């Protein structure tokens, strides 16, 4: 085993935190069977303790150690999309710590596709796992609560500094936005519910299970958010941010400029204009390419010393749904303390 991987395994077994790359974003990992280790994740992120975490597994063969009453649809989806960016919410098995599930009766699980994440999970299993021989690694995105998810090892260091014992560097994440979350824990008579859109689309899910997922309604005012990704303000830069339709973008930025404020532009179709904002960042015009770069670009603009980040709005069609979701939440939480 390579020495860094061996160190990661030893740290996890000792109840310490290890950040690692996944195909979506970097995760901040701890032994999921060790409540004291999991508590360190919440402390490092500044995340409220009732927000549940995703348990990462080396393979679908480990599923029944974490979940019970697993429906056939879950096995079919695991077969089709794991390793990959799909998280399944299932009824939790007895013994899964409350620290992981936020006290809920369900647990989120996925098998990540990044080779370094898989190497880590398999090495952990081979070494006998952690508490009770379980080899699940609980890992939220390795950012401070509510902030932009890291898609590069350097972002993790920026976000968490010394709060994490080791950051495994696997380069930039190829998907770039968090996994699709599908809730399969409800009654058999109900359609599975899409809690967070991602790279795996509802159309792809329907192809496998024959049912189009219900899209979770937006949270009612005053509801306790059980899914932190469902908070309106999330994935946000500290600089205020506005989403503006392509057709209105130039007028909008001109008005900002004339008011003496500096703005940074994040565009995918409108090329840089002479005399326009100090910072103009182009993103790919296809949704996959855009998703891969969006968080790094937001992070860059957030550090560019502008007063406002202006983002050219993306198309309304379903191929852009996951990106549109992240942009809307980022705009909502931007500029908050
Ligand atoms: O792509 C990803 O999913 C990344 C990588 C690291 O795997 N992880 C990630 O974790 O995005 P996090 O904690 O930042 O977001 C996970 C989301 C949260 O919104 C959490 O509330 C939700 O999953 N979640 C976890 N367990 C749940 C459960 N039992 N019921 C409902 N939502 C759950
Ligand atoms: Mg997150």
Short mmCIF file of C-alpha atoms and ligand atoms in Angstrom, two decimals:
data_model
loop_
_atom_site.label_atom_id
_atom_site.label_comp_id
_atom_site.label_asym_id
_atom_site.label_seq_id
_atom_site.Cartn_x
_atom_site.Cartn_y
_atom_site.Cartn_z
CA UNK A 1 0.00 0.00 0.00
CA UNK A 2 1.38 3.44 -0.77
CA UNK A 3 2.57 5.21 2.40
CA UNK A 4 0.11 8.10 2.15
CA UNK A 5 -2.84 5.73 1.85
CA UNK A 6 -1.51 3.74 4.81
CA UNK A 7 -1.31 6.97 6.81
CA UNK A 8 -4.87 7.86 5.82
CA UNK A 9 -6.13 4.46 6.99
CA UNK A 10 -4.23 4.74 10.29
CA UNK A 11 -5.63 8.24 10.90
CA UNK A 12 -9.20 7.10 10.21
CA UNK A 13 -8.75 4.14 12.55
CA UNK A 14 -7.45 6.53 15.22
CA UNK A 15 -10.63 8.62 14.87
CA UNK A 16 -9.00 11.49 12.97
CA UNK A 17 -10.21 13.38 9.87
CA UNK A 18 -8.90 12.74 6.36
CA UNK A 19 -9.98 14.78 3.33
CA UNK A 20 -10.07 12.90 0.05
CA UNK A 21 -11.08 13.51 -3.56
CA UNK A 22 -14.27 12.06 -5.01
CA UNK A 23 -15.48 12.43 -8.57
CA UNK A 24 -17.93 15.13 -7.39
CA UNK A 25 -16.17 17.29 -4.77
CA UNK A 26 -13.60 16.70 -2.00
CA UNK A 27 -15.00 15.00 1.10
CA UNK A 28 -14.04 15.45 4.75
CA UNK A 29 -13.92 11.88 6.00
CA UNK A 30 -14.15 10.14 9.37
CA UNK A 31 -14.90 6.57 10.44
CA UNK A 32 -18.70 6.50 10.17
CA UNK A 33 -19.03 3.96 12.99
CA UNK A 34 -17.12 6.19 15.43
CA UNK A 35 -19.34 8.96 16.88
CA UNK A 36 -16.40 10.85 18.40
CA UNK A 37 -14.65 10.93 15.01
CA UNK A 38 -17.85 12.04 13.27
CA UNK A 39 -18.24 14.84 15.84
CA UNK A 40 -14.91 16.24 14.63
CA UNK A 41 -16.41 16.69 11.14
CA UNK A 42 -19.16 18.92 12.52
CA UNK A 43 -16.65 20.91 14.56
CA UNK A 44 -14.29 21.41 11.60
CA UNK A 45 -17.09 22.48 9.25
CA UNK A 46 -19.05 24.56 11.75
CA UNK A 47 -22.06 22.50 10.70
CA UNK A 48 -25.15 22.05 12.92
CA UNK A 49 -25.17 18.55 14.45
CA UNK A 50 -28.62 17.57 13.19
CA UNK A 51 -27.54 17.65 9.54
CA UNK A 52 -26.98 14.07 8.36
CA UNK A 53 -23.86 12.88 6.52
CA UNK A 54 -23.36 10.57 3.55
CA UNK A 55 -21.62 7.26 4.30
CA UNK A 56 -19.16 6.27 1.57
CA UNK A 57 -18.74 2.53 0.99
CA UNK A 58 -16.19 0.43 -0.90
CA UNK A 59 -18.97 -1.41 -2.75
CA UNK A 60 -22.69 -2.20 -2.80
CA UNK A 61 -21.87 -5.44 -0.94
CA UNK A 62 -21.54 -3.33 2.23
CA UNK A 63 -25.00 -1.80 1.89
CA UNK A 64 -26.85 -4.07 4.29
CA UNK A 65 -24.49 -3.21 7.15
CA UNK A 66 -25.80 0.35 7.00
CA UNK A 67 -29.35 0.06 5.64
CA UNK A 68 -32.33 -2.27 6.18
CA UNK A 69 -35.43 -3.16 4.11
CA UNK A 70 -33.47 -2.23 1.00
CA UNK A 71 -35.91 -2.02 -1.92
CA UNK A 72 -35.19 -3.71 -5.27
CA UNK A 73 -34.96 -0.26 -6.87
CA UNK A 74 -31.96 0.56 -4.67
CA UNK A 75 -30.09 -2.57 -5.77
CA UNK A 76 -30.89 -1.81 -9.41
CA UNK A 77 -29.65 1.77 -9.09
CA UNK A 78 -26.51 0.65 -7.25
CA UNK A 79 -25.82 -1.83 -10.04
CA UNK A 80 -26.37 0.82 -12.71
CA UNK A 81 -24.62 3.84 -11.19
CA UNK A 82 -22.08 2.73 -8.54
CA UNK A 83 -19.32 3.58 -8.29
CA UNK A 84 -20.70 6.99 -9.21
CA UNK A 85 -22.32 10.27 -8.19
CA UNK A 86 -25.62 8.94 -6.82
CA UNK A 87 -26.50 8.96 -3.10
CA UNK A 88 -29.34 6.74 -1.92
CA UNK A 89 -31.34 7.54 1.20
CA UNK A 90 -32.47 4.27 2.81
CA UNK A 91 -33.90 3.10 6.13
CA UNK A 92 -30.98 2.88 8.49
CA UNK A 93 -29.70 -0.37 9.95
CA UNK A 94 -29.64 -0.75 13.74
CA UNK A 95 -26.34 0.46 15.12
CA UNK A 96 -25.73 3.28 12.65
CA UNK A 97 -24.71 6.15 14.94
CA UNK A 98 -27.11 9.07 15.42
CA UNK A 99 -24.11 11.30 14.81
CA UNK A 100 -24.17 10.20 11.14
CA UNK A 101 -27.90 10.32 10.52
CA UNK A 102 -28.65 13.46 12.50
CA UNK A 103 -30.96 11.25 14.59
CA UNK A 104 -33.14 10.37 11.58
CA UNK A 105 -34.37 6.88 10.80
CA UNK A 106 -32.63 6.97 7.40
CA UNK A 107 -29.06 6.92 6.16
CA UNK A 108 -27.43 8.32 3.00
CA UNK A 109 -24.98 6.00 1.22
CA UNK A 110 -22.91 6.05 -1.91
CA UNK A 111 -19.91 4.37 -3.57
CA UNK A 112 -17.74 7.13 -5.07
CA UNK A 113 -16.07 6.66 -8.45
CA UNK A 114 -12.79 8.53 -7.92
CA UNK A 115 -9.92 6.00 -8.00
CA UNK A 116 -8.26 7.56 -4.94
CA UNK A 117 -11.52 7.42 -2.95
CA UNK A 118 -12.03 3.80 -3.94
CA UNK A 119 -8.42 2.95 -3.06
CA UNK A 120 -8.93 4.52 0.35
CA UNK A 121 -12.23 2.73 1.00
CA UNK A 122 -10.83 -0.61 -0.11
CA UNK A 123 -7.62 -0.18 1.89
CA UNK A 124 -9.74 0.72 4.92
CA UNK A 125 -11.79 -2.45 4.45
CA UNK A 126 -8.66 -4.54 3.99
CA UNK A 127 -7.17 -3.14 7.18
CA UNK A 128 -10.26 -4.32 9.05
CA UNK A 129 -12.14 -1.00 8.94
CA UNK A 130 -12.82 1.10 12.01
CA UNK A 131 -15.06 0.62 15.03
CA UNK A 132 -16.87 -2.77 14.91
CA UNK A 133 -15.00 -3.65 11.70
CA UNK A 134 -17.30 -1.35 9.74
CA UNK A 135 -15.67 0.31 6.78
CA UNK A 136 -17.89 3.23 5.97
CA UNK A 137 -16.39 6.69 5.74
CA UNK A 138 -18.79 9.51 6.61
CA UNK A 139 -17.93 12.53 4.49
CA UNK A 140 -19.63 15.81 3.75
CA UNK A 141 -18.09 18.20 1.26
CA UNK A 142 -14.85 19.52 2.78
CA UNK A 143 -15.92 23.17 3.04
CA UNK A 144 -17.03 25.40 5.92
CA UNK A 145 -20.80 25.13 6.41
CA UNK A 146 -22.79 26.91 3.69
CA UNK A 147 -19.73 27.81 1.64
CA UNK A 148 -18.43 26.76 -1.78
CA UNK A 149 -17.60 23.05 -2.10
CA UNK A 150 -13.91 22.30 -2.80
CA UNK A 151 -13.02 20.68 -6.11
CA UNK A 152 -9.25 20.82 -5.62
CA UNK A 153 -6.96 19.83 -2.73
CA UNK A 154 -5.81 23.46 -2.37
CA UNK A 155 -9.44 24.54 -1.79
CA UNK A 156 -9.68 22.10 1.13
CA UNK A 157 -6.61 23.64 2.74
CA UNK A 158 -8.07 27.12 2.23
CA UNK A 159 -11.35 26.08 3.83
CA UNK A 160 -10.18 23.93 6.71
CA UNK A 161 -6.48 24.54 7.30
CA UNK A 162 -5.11 22.53 10.20
CA UNK A 163 -8.52 21.20 11.21
CA UNK A 164 -7.88 18.24 8.92
CA UNK A 165 -4.98 15.87 9.62
CA UNK A 166 -4.38 14.85 5.99
CA UNK A 167 -5.61 15.96 2.57
CA UNK A 168 -5.20 13.34 -0.15
CA UNK A 169 -4.53 15.18 -3.42
CA UNK A 170 -6.24 13.64 -6.44
CA UNK A 171 -6.24 16.77 -8.59
CA UNK A 172 -9.40 18.53 -9.76
CA UNK A 173 -12.71 16.66 -9.38
CA UNK A 174 -14.06 15.52 -12.77
CA UNK A 175 -17.79 16.06 -12.06
CA UNK A 176 -17.44 19.20 -9.99
CA UNK A 177 -20.84 19.36 -8.25
CA UNK A 178 -22.23 17.16 -5.47
CA UNK A 179 -23.94 13.82 -6.07
CA UNK A 180 -27.60 13.40 -6.97
CA UNK A 181 -29.56 12.46 -3.83
CA UNK A 182 -32.51 10.09 -4.18
CA UNK A 183 -34.76 9.20 -1.25
CA UNK A 184 -35.85 5.55 -1.41
CA UNK A 185 -36.80 5.30 2.26
CA UNK A 186 -40.47 6.08 1.83
CA UNK A 187 -43.42 3.75 1.48
CA UNK A 188 -43.24 1.39 -1.54
CA UNK A 189 -46.37 2.98 -2.96
CA UNK A 190 -44.65 6.38 -3.24
CA UNK A 191 -42.26 7.37 -6.02
CA UNK A 192 -38.64 7.90 -4.97
CA UNK A 193 -37.94 11.53 -4.26
CA UNK A 194 -35.12 13.56 -5.75
CA UNK A 195 -33.67 15.61 -2.88
CA UNK A 196 -30.72 17.13 -4.74
CA UNK A 197 -30.20 17.23 -8.53
CA UNK A 198 -26.78 16.19 -9.83
CA UNK A 199 -24.88 14.56 -12.65
CA UNK A 200 -27.17 11.49 -12.60
CA UNK A 201 -30.47 12.85 -13.92
CA UNK A 202 -34.08 11.88 -13.11
CA UNK A 203 -34.37 10.65 -16.71
CA UNK A 204 -31.45 8.23 -16.15
CA UNK A 205 -33.02 7.04 -12.89
CA UNK A 206 -36.33 6.43 -14.65
CA UNK A 207 -34.54 4.34 -17.30
CA UNK A 208 -33.38 1.95 -14.56
CA UNK A 209 -36.38 1.74 -12.21
CA UNK A 210 -39.23 2.63 -14.56
CA UNK A 211 -40.46 5.46 -12.34
CA UNK A 212 -39.72 9.16 -12.74
CA UNK A 213 -38.65 10.52 -9.33
CA UNK A 214 -40.79 13.09 -7.63
CA UNK A 215 -38.88 16.34 -7.27
CA UNK A 216 -38.82 17.43 -3.62
CA UNK A 217 -40.90 20.52 -2.98
CA UNK A 218 -39.08 23.56 -1.70
CA UNK A 219 -38.99 23.79 2.01
CA UNK A 220 -41.97 25.46 3.64
CA UNK A 221 -41.19 28.52 5.72
CA UNK A 222 -40.17 27.45 9.24
CA UNK A 223 -39.58 23.77 8.32
CA UNK A 224 -36.55 22.22 9.91
CA UNK A 225 -34.16 21.51 7.03
CA UNK A 226 -33.27 17.82 7.20
CA UNK A 227 -31.01 18.06 4.19
CA UNK A 228 -28.46 20.82 4.41
CA UNK A 229 -28.17 20.90 0.61
CA UNK A 230 -31.84 21.88 0.66
CA UNK A 231 -31.20 25.08 2.57
CA UNK A 232 -31.92 28.02 0.32
CA UNK A 233 -28.57 29.63 1.10
CA UNK A 234 -25.77 27.21 0.29
CA UNK A 235 -22.61 26.75 -1.79
CA UNK A 236 -22.11 30.49 -1.45
CA UNK A 237 -19.28 32.97 -1.95
CA UNK A 238 -18.78 35.72 0.64
CA UNK A 239 -19.11 38.36 -2.10
CA UNK A 240 -22.72 39.23 -3.05
CA UNK A 241 -23.79 37.50 -6.26
CA UNK A 242 -26.58 38.08 -8.78
CA UNK A 243 -27.91 35.88 -11.55
CA UNK A 244 -28.80 37.95 -14.61
CA UNK A 245 -30.32 36.88 -17.95
CA UNK A 246 -27.89 37.06 -20.90
CA UNK A 247 -29.97 39.73 -22.66
CA UNK A 248 -29.81 42.09 -19.66
CA UNK A 249 -26.24 41.38 -18.64
CA UNK A 250 -24.41 44.26 -20.33
CA UNK A 251 -26.92 46.90 -19.18
CA UNK A 252 -26.80 45.50 -15.69
CA UNK A 253 -23.01 45.60 -15.51
CA UNK A 254 -22.89 49.09 -16.99
CA UNK A 255 -25.20 50.32 -14.27
CA UNK A 256 -22.97 48.74 -11.60
CA UNK A 257 -19.89 50.28 -13.14
CA UNK A 258 -21.46 53.74 -13.26
CA UNK A 259 -22.33 53.46 -9.59
CA UNK A 260 -18.59 53.13 -8.94
CA UNK A 261 -18.70 49.49 -7.83
CA UNK A 262 -16.43 46.77 -9.15
CA UNK A 263 -18.07 43.69 -10.52
CA UNK A 264 -16.77 40.35 -11.72
CA UNK A 265 -18.54 38.48 -14.50
CA UNK A 266 -19.04 34.75 -14.83
CA UNK A 267 -20.33 33.97 -18.31
CA UNK A 268 -20.75 31.00 -20.62
CA UNK A 269 -22.05 32.57 -23.84
CA UNK A 270 -21.25 36.28 -23.65
CA UNK A 271 -17.54 36.86 -24.40
CA UNK A 272 -15.45 39.50 -22.55
CA UNK A 273 -16.36 43.07 -23.55
CA UNK A 274 -13.89 45.91 -23.88
CA UNK A 275 -13.97 48.33 -20.94
CA UNK A 276 -16.21 46.03 -18.98
CA UNK A 277 -15.66 44.40 -15.59
CA UNK A 278 -12.27 44.01 -14.10
CA UNK A 279 -12.63 40.26 -13.97
CA UNK A 280 -14.40 38.30 -16.68
CA UNK A 281 -14.37 34.52 -16.37
CA UNK A 282 -15.70 32.31 -19.16
CA UNK A 283 -17.10 28.86 -18.39
CA UNK A 284 -17.81 26.04 -20.89
CA UNK A 285 -21.15 26.22 -22.77
CA UNK A 286 -22.07 22.60 -22.03
CA UNK A 287 -23.58 21.74 -18.62
CA UNK A 288 -21.02 19.03 -17.77
CA UNK A 289 -18.05 21.27 -18.54
CA UNK A 290 -19.71 24.16 -16.69
CA UNK A 291 -20.36 21.99 -13.62
CA UNK A 292 -16.73 20.85 -13.56
CA UNK A 293 -15.45 24.44 -13.29
CA UNK A 294 -18.21 26.36 -11.51
CA UNK A 295 -17.00 26.09 -7.91
CA UNK A 296 -13.37 26.91 -8.74
CA UNK A 297 -14.55 29.91 -10.78
CA UNK A 298 -16.81 31.19 -7.97
CA UNK A 299 -13.95 30.77 -5.52
CA UNK A 300 -11.64 32.71 -7.86
CA UNK A 301 -14.12 35.58 -8.29
CA UNK A 302 -14.79 35.58 -4.54
CA UNK A 303 -11.09 36.25 -4.02
CA UNK A 304 -10.83 38.90 -6.76
CA UNK A 305 -11.77 41.86 -4.59
CA UNK A 306 -14.95 42.77 -6.49
CA UNK A 307 -18.11 44.17 -4.87
CA UNK A 308 -20.48 41.99 -6.81
CA UNK A 309 -20.29 38.73 -8.77
CA UNK A 310 -22.60 38.83 -11.78
CA UNK A 311 -23.43 35.42 -13.24
CA UNK A 312 -24.96 35.02 -16.69
CA UNK A 313 -28.03 32.87 -16.06
CA UNK A 314 -28.00 29.37 -17.54
CA UNK A 315 -30.62 27.75 -19.79
CA UNK A 316 -33.86 26.54 -18.15
CA UNK A 317 -33.78 23.02 -19.64
CA UNK A 318 -33.34 19.83 -17.63
CA UNK A 319 -29.72 19.26 -18.71
CA UNK A 320 -28.83 22.39 -16.71
CA UNK A 321 -31.04 21.63 -13.68
CA UNK A 322 -28.22 20.66 -11.29
CA UNK A 323 -26.08 23.67 -12.21
CA UNK A 324 -29.08 26.03 -12.01
CA UNK A 325 -29.88 24.65 -8.54
CA UNK A 326 -26.34 25.38 -7.25
CA UNK A 327 -26.30 28.88 -8.78
CA UNK A 328 -29.67 29.78 -7.27
CA UNK A 329 -28.57 28.67 -3.80
CA UNK A 330 -25.17 30.35 -4.13
CA UNK A 331 -26.85 33.64 -5.07
CA UNK A 332 -29.18 33.26 -2.11
CA UNK A 333 -26.40 32.72 0.44
CA UNK A 334 -23.80 35.05 -1.09
CA UNK A 335 -22.52 37.91 1.00
CA UNK A 336 -23.88 36.47 4.22
CA UNK A 337 -21.49 36.55 7.19
O1 LIG B 1 -21.06 14.35 -3.87
C1 LIG B 1 -21.32 14.30 -2.68
O2 LIG B 1 -22.41 13.86 -2.25
C2 LIG B 1 -20.26 14.81 -1.69
C3 LIG B 1 -19.06 13.87 -1.75
C4 LIG B 1 -18.02 14.21 -0.72
O3 LIG B 1 -19.50 12.55 -1.65
N1 LIG B 1 -20.79 14.90 -0.38
C5 LIG B 1 -21.68 15.85 -0.02
O4 LIG B 1 -21.98 15.82 1.32
O5 LIG B 1 -22.15 16.65 -0.80
P1 LIG B 1 -22.74 17.00 2.06
O6 LIG B 1 -22.83 16.59 3.49
O7 LIG B 1 -22.09 18.30 1.77
O8 LIG B 1 -24.15 16.91 1.45
C6 LIG B 1 -24.88 15.72 1.66
C7 LIG B 1 -26.31 15.98 1.70
C8 LIG B 1 -26.69 16.92 2.82
O9 LIG B 1 -27.54 17.90 2.28
C9 LIG B 1 -27.36 16.01 3.81
O10 LIG B 1 -28.30 16.69 4.59
C10 LIG B 1 -27.97 14.96 2.90
O11 LIG B 1 -26.98 14.75 1.95
N2 LIG B 1 -28.25 13.72 3.60
C11 LIG B 1 -27.38 12.87 4.16
N3 LIG B 1 -28.03 11.88 4.80
C12 LIG B 1 -29.35 12.11 4.65
C13 LIG B 1 -30.54 11.48 5.11
N4 LIG B 1 -30.50 10.39 5.86
N5 LIG B 1 -31.72 12.02 4.76
C14 LIG B 1 -31.77 13.13 4.00
N6 LIG B 1 -30.68 13.79 3.55
C15 LIG B 1 -29.50 13.29 3.89
MG1 LIG B 2 -21.91 20.24 1.27
#
